[in-house]
Amino acid sequence: MQALEKWMAMAIAQAEEAALRDEVPVGAVIVLDDNLVGKGFNQTISQCDPSAHAEIQALRDAARNLGNHRLPGASMFVTIEPCTMCAGAVVHARLARLVFGAREPEAGAVCSRARVLANAGLNHQPEVIEGVCAEVCGQMMSAFFQQRR
């Protein structure tokens, strides 16, 4: 298994944890120097917190673990394209790279609905890689929402 798929598999495991808790199945991990430094899954419902997205949870975990609110050189792997809030948090954390699985056609803010990270006015622009394990990530979301209907 290649490195990108290895880390995305860990993000998928986080998304599965979210689904087990009846949360939208999105998971994220943060990697620095080939070491896992943060992880998270959606917890907006259980925490009654609209900001408790997987990406934010992973950023908080990594920042605590590293003792720094900035995460230069780190990469985030997330199962679904980040929303505007999460894309902004990626910039503020100074992540070097964002890797995501499936696009989010309704709220994706990296390439679907908006291109937040491509804004030339930002003081930081991470590398973006999309489509890693996209089919699995997209199917998780589809299955979750089909179950709820």
PDB file of C-alpha atoms in Angstrom:
ATOM      1  CA  MET A   1       0.000   0.000   0.000  1.00  0.00           C
ATOM      2  CA  GLN A   2       1.368   3.397  -0.946  1.00  0.00           C
ATOM      3  CA  ALA A   3       1.840   6.098   1.678  1.00  0.00           C
ATOM      4  CA  LEU A   4      -1.164   8.188   0.585  1.00  0.00           C
ATOM      5  CA  GLU A   5      -3.483   5.186   0.722  1.00  0.00           C
ATOM      6  CA  LYS A   6      -2.025   4.093   4.073  1.00  0.00           C
ATOM      7  CA  TRP A   7      -2.873   7.393   5.730  1.00  0.00           C
ATOM      8  CA  MET A   8      -6.232   7.672   3.971  1.00  0.00           C
ATOM      9  CA  ALA A   9      -7.095   4.210   5.347  1.00  0.00           C
ATOM     10  CA  MET A  10      -6.574   5.665   8.824  1.00  0.00           C
ATOM     11  CA  ALA A  11      -8.858   8.581   7.980  1.00  0.00           C
ATOM     12  CA  ILE A  12     -11.453   6.090   6.712  1.00  0.00           C
ATOM     13  CA  ALA A  13     -11.233   4.249  10.034  1.00  0.00           C
ATOM     14  CA  GLN A  14     -12.007   7.550  11.771  1.00  0.00           C
ATOM     15  CA  ALA A  15     -14.996   8.053   9.452  1.00  0.00           C
ATOM     16  CA  GLU A  16     -16.229   4.575  10.357  1.00  0.00           C
ATOM     17  CA  GLU A  17     -16.053   5.567  14.028  1.00  0.00           C
ATOM     18  CA  ALA A  18     -18.218   8.603  13.256  1.00  0.00           C
ATOM     19  CA  ALA A  19     -20.779   6.403  11.482  1.00  0.00           C
ATOM     20  CA  LEU A  20     -20.923   4.042  14.461  1.00  0.00           C
ATOM     21  CA  ARG A  21     -21.929   7.047  16.566  1.00  0.00           C
ATOM     22  CA  ASP A  22     -24.586   8.195  14.063  1.00  0.00           C
ATOM     23  CA  GLU A  23     -22.440  11.138  12.993  1.00  0.00           C
ATOM     24  CA  VAL A  24     -21.807  12.027   9.342  1.00  0.00           C
ATOM     25  CA  PRO A  25     -18.950   9.672   8.393  1.00  0.00           C
ATOM     26  CA  VAL A  26     -16.026  11.976   7.847  1.00  0.00           C
ATOM     27  CA  GLY A  27     -12.614  11.208   9.275  1.00  0.00           C
ATOM     28  CA  ALA A  28      -9.260  12.970   9.247  1.00  0.00           C
ATOM     29  CA  VAL A  29      -5.692  12.330  10.308  1.00  0.00           C
ATOM     30  CA  ILE A  30      -2.668  14.608  10.417  1.00  0.00           C
ATOM     31  CA  VAL A  31       0.793  13.313   9.616  1.00  0.00           C
ATOM     32  CA  LEU A  32       4.178  14.905  10.201  1.00  0.00           C
ATOM     33  CA  ASP A  33       7.450  13.249   9.203  1.00  0.00           C
ATOM     34  CA  ASP A  34       5.569  10.015   8.470  1.00  0.00           C
ATOM     35  CA  ASN A  35       4.134   9.938  12.005  1.00  0.00           C
ATOM     36  CA  LEU A  36       0.493  10.232  13.009  1.00  0.00           C
ATOM     37  CA  VAL A  37       0.189  13.378  15.146  1.00  0.00           C
ATOM     38  CA  GLY A  38      -3.571  14.009  15.131  1.00  0.00           C
ATOM     39  CA  LYS A  39      -6.846  12.333  14.332  1.00  0.00           C
ATOM     40  CA  GLY A  40     -10.524  13.126  14.449  1.00  0.00           C
ATOM     41  CA  PHE A  41     -13.990  12.321  13.216  1.00  0.00           C
ATOM     42  CA  ASN A  42     -17.202  14.296  12.948  1.00  0.00           C
ATOM     43  CA  GLN A  43     -18.769  14.923  16.348  1.00  0.00           C
ATOM     44  CA  THR A  44     -21.075  17.848  15.675  1.00  0.00           C
ATOM     45  CA  ILE A  45     -24.152  16.030  16.956  1.00  0.00           C
ATOM     46  CA  SER A  46     -22.692  14.378  20.051  1.00  0.00           C
ATOM     47  CA  GLN A  47     -20.836  17.527  21.096  1.00  0.00           C
ATOM     48  CA  CYS A  48     -23.624  19.937  20.100  1.00  0.00           C
ATOM     49  CA  ASP A  49     -20.887  21.871  18.339  1.00  0.00           C
ATOM     50  CA  PRO A  50     -21.191  23.000  14.719  1.00  0.00           C
ATOM     51  CA  SER A  51     -17.408  23.352  14.531  1.00  0.00           C
ATOM     52  CA  ALA A  52     -16.663  19.742  15.599  1.00  0.00           C
ATOM     53  CA  HIS A  53     -15.912  18.575  12.058  1.00  0.00           C
ATOM     54  CA  ALA A  54     -13.361  15.804  11.580  1.00  0.00           C
ATOM     55  CA  GLU A  55     -10.772  18.246  10.253  1.00  0.00           C
ATOM     56  CA  ILE A  56     -11.123  20.581  13.234  1.00  0.00           C
ATOM     57  CA  GLN A  57     -10.958  17.668  15.671  1.00  0.00           C
ATOM     58  CA  ALA A  58      -7.776  16.397  13.985  1.00  0.00           C
ATOM     59  CA  LEU A  59      -6.207  19.874  13.991  1.00  0.00           C
ATOM     60  CA  ARG A  60      -6.970  20.328  17.684  1.00  0.00           C
ATOM     61  CA  ASP A  61      -5.509  16.907  18.462  1.00  0.00           C
ATOM     62  CA  ALA A  62      -2.334  17.564  16.462  1.00  0.00           C
ATOM     63  CA  ALA A  63      -1.852  21.039  17.943  1.00  0.00           C
ATOM     64  CA  ARG A  64      -2.159  19.637  21.479  1.00  0.00           C
ATOM     65  CA  ASN A  65       0.183  16.747  20.706  1.00  0.00           C
ATOM     66  CA  LEU A  66       2.814  19.009  19.141  1.00  0.00           C
ATOM     67  CA  GLY A  67       2.344  21.962  21.474  1.00  0.00           C
ATOM     68  CA  ASN A  68       1.898  24.391  18.612  1.00  0.00           C
ATOM     69  CA  HIS A  69      -1.116  25.924  16.881  1.00  0.00           C
ATOM     70  CA  ARG A  70       0.873  25.998  13.651  1.00  0.00           C
ATOM     71  CA  LEU A  71       1.588  22.696  11.911  1.00  0.00           C
ATOM     72  CA  PRO A  72       4.152  23.511   9.208  1.00  0.00           C
ATOM     73  CA  GLY A  73       5.289  20.512   7.209  1.00  0.00           C
ATOM     74  CA  ALA A  74       2.242  18.464   8.233  1.00  0.00           C
ATOM     75  CA  SER A  75      -0.293  16.834   5.919  1.00  0.00           C
ATOM     76  CA  MET A  76      -3.997  16.333   6.537  1.00  0.00           C
ATOM     77  CA  PHE A  77      -5.760  13.307   5.080  1.00  0.00           C
ATOM     78  CA  VAL A  78      -9.544  13.663   5.105  1.00  0.00           C
ATOM     79  CA  THR A  79     -12.167  11.417   3.564  1.00  0.00           C
ATOM     80  CA  ILE A  80     -14.310  14.205   2.096  1.00  0.00           C
ATOM     81  CA  GLU A  81     -13.476  17.567   0.556  1.00  0.00           C
ATOM     82  CA  PRO A  82     -13.417  20.180   3.345  1.00  0.00           C
ATOM     83  CA  CYS A  83     -16.059  22.857   3.796  1.00  0.00           C
ATOM     84  CA  THR A  84     -15.249  26.576   3.953  1.00  0.00           C
ATOM     85  CA  MET A  85     -14.630  26.518   7.714  1.00  0.00           C
ATOM     86  CA  CYS A  86     -12.275  23.549   7.515  1.00  0.00           C
ATOM     87  CA  ALA A  87     -10.444  24.857   4.444  1.00  0.00           C
ATOM     88  CA  GLY A  88      -9.838  28.091   6.346  1.00  0.00           C
ATOM     89  CA  ALA A  89      -8.538  26.150   9.334  1.00  0.00           C
ATOM     90  CA  VAL A  90      -6.082  24.318   7.039  1.00  0.00           C
ATOM     91  CA  VAL A  91      -4.697  27.714   6.006  1.00  0.00           C
ATOM     92  CA  HIS A  92      -4.499  29.020   9.582  1.00  0.00           C
ATOM     93  CA  ALA A  93      -2.710  25.869  10.746  1.00  0.00           C
ATOM     94  CA  ARG A  94      -0.183  26.312   7.906  1.00  0.00           C
ATOM     95  CA  LEU A  95      -0.518  22.705   6.785  1.00  0.00           C
ATOM     96  CA  ALA A  96       1.836  21.868   3.955  1.00  0.00           C
ATOM     97  CA  ARG A  97      -0.561  19.510   2.228  1.00  0.00           C
ATOM     98  CA  LEU A  98      -4.234  18.583   2.127  1.00  0.00           C
ATOM     99  CA  VAL A  99      -5.165  15.156   0.767  1.00  0.00           C
ATOM    100  CA  PHE A 100      -8.833  14.298   0.433  1.00  0.00           C
ATOM    101  CA  GLY A 101     -10.837  11.368  -0.870  1.00  0.00           C
ATOM    102  CA  ALA A 102     -14.161  12.268  -2.445  1.00  0.00           C
ATOM    103  CA  ARG A 103     -15.487  15.612  -3.556  1.00  0.00           C
ATOM    104  CA  GLU A 104     -18.373  17.147  -1.629  1.00  0.00           C
ATOM    105  CA  PRO A 105     -20.596  18.641  -4.354  1.00  0.00           C
ATOM    106  CA  GLU A 106     -22.864  20.563  -1.981  1.00  0.00           C
ATOM    107  CA  ALA A 107     -20.451  22.164   0.488  1.00  0.00           C
ATOM    108  CA  GLY A 108     -16.939  21.401  -0.768  1.00  0.00           C
ATOM    109  CA  ALA A 109     -14.771  24.492  -0.598  1.00  0.00           C
ATOM    110  CA  VAL A 110     -11.567  23.260  -2.223  1.00  0.00           C
ATOM    111  CA  CYS A 111     -12.742  22.493  -5.760  1.00  0.00           C
ATOM    112  CA  SER A 112     -16.501  21.760  -5.822  1.00  0.00           C
ATOM    113  CA  ARG A 113     -18.447  24.843  -4.703  1.00  0.00           C
ATOM    114  CA  ALA A 114     -15.594  27.212  -3.970  1.00  0.00           C
ATOM    115  CA  ARG A 115     -11.854  27.283  -4.338  1.00  0.00           C
ATOM    116  CA  VAL A 116     -10.941  28.735  -0.971  1.00  0.00           C
ATOM    117  CA  LEU A 117      -7.372  27.429  -0.978  1.00  0.00           C
ATOM    118  CA  ALA A 118      -6.650  28.845  -4.439  1.00  0.00           C
ATOM    119  CA  ASN A 119      -7.259  32.427  -3.293  1.00  0.00           C
ATOM    120  CA  ALA A 120      -4.083  34.328  -4.214  1.00  0.00           C
ATOM    121  CA  GLY A 121      -4.709  36.742  -1.338  1.00  0.00           C
ATOM    122  CA  LEU A 122      -4.110  34.085   1.307  1.00  0.00           C
ATOM    123  CA  ASN A 123      -0.835  34.171   3.211  1.00  0.00           C
ATOM    124  CA  HIS A 124      -0.486  30.395   2.888  1.00  0.00           C
ATOM    125  CA  GLN A 125      -1.520  27.925   0.203  1.00  0.00           C
ATOM    126  CA  PRO A 126      -1.113  24.210   0.875  1.00  0.00           C
ATOM    127  CA  GLU A 127      -0.560  21.612  -1.802  1.00  0.00           C
ATOM    128  CA  VAL A 128      -3.836  19.816  -2.586  1.00  0.00           C
ATOM    129  CA  ILE A 129      -4.172  16.202  -3.696  1.00  0.00           C
ATOM    130  CA  GLU A 130      -7.655  14.890  -4.350  1.00  0.00           C
ATOM    131  CA  GLY A 131      -9.156  11.533  -5.182  1.00  0.00           C
ATOM    132  CA  VAL A 132      -7.197   9.221  -2.861  1.00  0.00           C
ATOM    133  CA  CYS A 133      -9.526   6.273  -2.141  1.00  0.00           C
ATOM    134  CA  ALA A 134     -12.322   8.449  -3.552  1.00  0.00           C
ATOM    135  CA  GLU A 135     -14.689   5.589  -4.323  1.00  0.00           C
ATOM    136  CA  VAL A 136     -14.597   4.162  -0.793  1.00  0.00           C
ATOM    137  CA  CYS A 137     -14.925   7.607   0.784  1.00  0.00           C
ATOM    138  CA  GLY A 138     -17.839   8.592  -1.440  1.00  0.00           C
ATOM    139  CA  GLN A 139     -19.630   5.289  -0.886  1.00  0.00           C
ATOM    140  CA  MET A 140     -19.454   5.759   2.881  1.00  0.00           C
ATOM    141  CA  MET A 141     -21.266   9.069   2.595  1.00  0.00           C
ATOM    142  CA  SER A 142     -23.836   7.745   0.135  1.00  0.00           C
ATOM    143  CA  ALA A 143     -24.594   4.696   2.283  1.00  0.00           C
ATOM    144  CA  PHE A 144     -24.929   6.817   5.416  1.00  0.00           C
ATOM    145  CA  PHE A 145     -27.439   9.202   3.860  1.00  0.00           C
ATOM    146  CA  GLN A 146     -29.387   6.423   2.121  1.00  0.00           C
ATOM    147  CA  GLN A 147     -29.819   4.781   5.524  1.00  0.00           C
ATOM    148  CA  ARG A 148     -31.230   7.969   6.976  1.00  0.00           C
ATOM    149  CA  ARG A 149     -33.864   8.445   4.274  1.00  0.00           C
TER     150      ARG A 149
END
